[in-house]
Structures are given as structure tokens and as C-alpha cells.
Amino acid sequence: MGFFDGLLGGRAAEFDSGSAASNSIELTKRHQQVSLTKQGAATGNLRVNLTWRMRTSDFDGEQRESLFRHPFKALRPPEVMGHGQSMVNVDLDLGALYELSDGSKGVVQPLGGLLGDVNAPPYVKLSGDDRFGSASGETMYVNLDHRDDIKRLLVFVYIYDQTPAFDRTHAIVTLYPSNGPRIEIGLDERHPQARSCAVVMIENVKGELVVRREVKFVYGFQGELDRLYGWGLQWGRGYKAKADR
């Protein structure tokens, strides 16, 4: 998908509406953006959550056999597999590139302990680093009461260490606004060699807060995402503390 596909596709599709059954909006290639302002959700703390599980295709053989013996299992909701180290050595990290209206730029991420601040610039804060695969995943908060101070915010996911996790796991980034349905972005595309993924852009467009699906996989780290979106930051190789790996 080209760099401008998100903008053009989003324009054509206008804004998606929530599902009455699930109270959620799924951003897809066809329905790429939604306005928090139009649904009255551009205030309070926006919670951004990353969770992941093993792809069900990894267990297709076992599932087919069990369905023959127990056909009613097909009617049950799919079991969410744990994503701890016992299943696969996965360490997905959630981060965000930010640009404020005063021109200041930076990153919020676990590496380097750059966890941000929700009540002061950049008005974005990580609650911590899910290093071992807990059920709650990783969570970031964005203080939308300071939406006029935020120009754009690019939420991304990257892989720590050497695991080809985007090919082995199914990751979902979910946005929980203060009002209205949650917004879900699935990382369903198979990119076994990718190390990072730009997931969603939150942008202040002439006073309107717009959430736009990106889902662009790259084979490098944050520096490559920076070059793709023109952030202009300086990057060096980062590491986690030994006890945190």
C-alpha cells in the first residue's frame, strides 16, 4: 500500500460507524478513519491497548481433529491462546511518535524508559512494559483535554529481540475513547521479516481529532518509521535492562 493510500481511501470511505452488537468500530482498508470529535469523544483520557495471541492457524491441525469429535465446538467463541514465553518467545512493545503544536517532537516507548507524562507534555504516557505476556497487554494513555496541544500522534508496535512475531501472532490495538464505541485495528497481514508496524495516526486536522488506520509494516525499527512519516528525530540502538529481557 502506498504512502498516501490512507489519506485517499479514508476520504472516499468517509467515517465508519460503530457496531451496535459489539459497540466497536473496526478500522480496515475500506473504512480507514473515524472522527473522535464528531462522536463527542475528543475529551478525557484515550486509552490505547495492545494485546496479542498465537495465530489460530498454528493450531489448525489440532482444531480440525477436535471439530470432528466435538462438532459443537464450532459454535463456541475461539479460545484466546496465551502469549507467554511457554507458547512462543514474543516481546511486542507499544510506542508512539508525537508532534505537539509548539513544534516539539519525541517518542514514548519502553526502551530507554521514555514512558511520557499524561498531565504534562507530551500528554501521552505508557503504563509500563508487558515483558512477559500478561492478559492485559500494554496500555498507553493520551490526555485529550490537551488535544489542542497535540498536532499528531503515531501509535506503533515493534518487536524486541529476534522473534518473527508478526508472522506468529495476531495483534490488536484497541482505542477506548471517553465516549462512544471502542476502535479496533488488527495487525492481520503476514510480514514474517517485519520488525515494526505503524498502526494508527491520531491527528488534529483544523480542530477536528481524527483517528486513521495506517498498518504499515517496515523491516527496521523506529528510525525507519520516522523516515516514512518525516518526524526528523535522531536514533541510536536501544536496549532493555538485562533483568527485563
Short mmCIF file of N, CA, C and O in Angstrom, two decimals, residues 53 56 63 66-67 69-80:
data_model
loop_
_atom_site.label_atom_id
_atom_site.label_comp_id
_atom_site.label_asym_id
_atom_site.label_seq_id
_atom_site.Cartn_x
_atom_site.Cartn_y
_atom_site.Cartn_z
N ARG A 53 -2.04 -12.69 20.63
CA ARG A 53 -2.19 -14.12 20.91
C ARG A 53 -1.59 -14.91 19.77
O ARG A 53 -1.31 -14.36 18.69
N THR A 56 -4.44 -18.68 15.21
CA THR A 56 -5.16 -19.96 15.25
C THR A 56 -4.68 -20.91 14.17
O THR A 56 -4.81 -22.11 14.30
N GLN A 63 -7.18 -28.37 15.65
CA GLN A 63 -8.57 -27.89 15.68
C GLN A 63 -9.46 -28.74 14.78
O GLN A 63 -10.58 -29.07 15.13
N SER A 66 -10.34 -31.99 16.53
CA SER A 66 -11.27 -31.83 17.65
C SER A 66 -12.68 -31.52 17.15
O SER A 66 -13.66 -31.88 17.77
N LEU A 67 -12.80 -30.83 15.99
CA LEU A 67 -14.12 -30.50 15.47
C LEU A 67 -14.86 -31.74 14.96
O LEU A 67 -16.08 -31.82 15.03
N ARG A 69 -14.58 -34.69 16.32
CA ARG A 69 -15.04 -35.40 17.51
C ARG A 69 -16.09 -34.60 18.26
O ARG A 69 -16.98 -35.16 18.90
N HIS A 70 -15.95 -33.26 18.24
CA HIS A 70 -16.85 -32.39 19.00
C HIS A 70 -17.36 -31.29 18.07
O HIS A 70 -16.88 -30.15 18.12
N PRO A 71 -18.32 -31.57 17.19
CA PRO A 71 -18.77 -30.60 16.18
C PRO A 71 -19.36 -29.33 16.79
O PRO A 71 -19.31 -28.28 16.18
N PHE A 72 -19.89 -29.39 18.01
CA PHE A 72 -20.49 -28.20 18.61
C PHE A 72 -19.45 -27.19 19.06
O PHE A 72 -19.78 -26.07 19.42
N LYS A 73 -18.17 -27.58 19.04
CA LYS A 73 -17.12 -26.62 19.38
C LYS A 73 -17.07 -25.47 18.37
O LYS A 73 -16.59 -24.38 18.68
N ALA A 74 -17.56 -25.72 17.16
CA ALA A 74 -17.55 -24.67 16.14
C ALA A 74 -18.44 -23.51 16.53
O ALA A 74 -18.28 -22.39 16.04
N LEU A 75 -19.42 -23.76 17.41
CA LEU A 75 -20.34 -22.71 17.83
C LEU A 75 -19.79 -21.89 18.98
O LEU A 75 -20.34 -20.85 19.32
N ARG A 76 -18.70 -22.35 19.58
CA ARG A 76 -18.14 -21.61 20.70
C ARG A 76 -17.21 -20.50 20.20
O ARG A 76 -16.63 -20.62 19.13
N PRO A 77 -17.06 -19.43 20.98
CA PRO A 77 -16.10 -18.39 20.58
C PRO A 77 -14.69 -18.96 20.60
O PRO A 77 -14.40 -19.87 21.39
N PRO A 78 -13.80 -18.47 19.71
CA PRO A 78 -12.44 -19.02 19.66
C PRO A 78 -11.70 -18.78 20.96
O PRO A 78 -11.84 -17.72 21.59
N GLU A 79 -10.96 -19.79 21.37
CA GLU A 79 -10.19 -19.67 22.60
C GLU A 79 -8.98 -18.78 22.36
O GLU A 79 -8.27 -18.91 21.36
N VAL A 80 -8.77 -17.84 23.25
CA VAL A 80 -7.62 -16.96 23.14
C VAL A 80 -6.42 -17.64 23.76
O VAL A 80 -6.41 -17.95 24.95
#
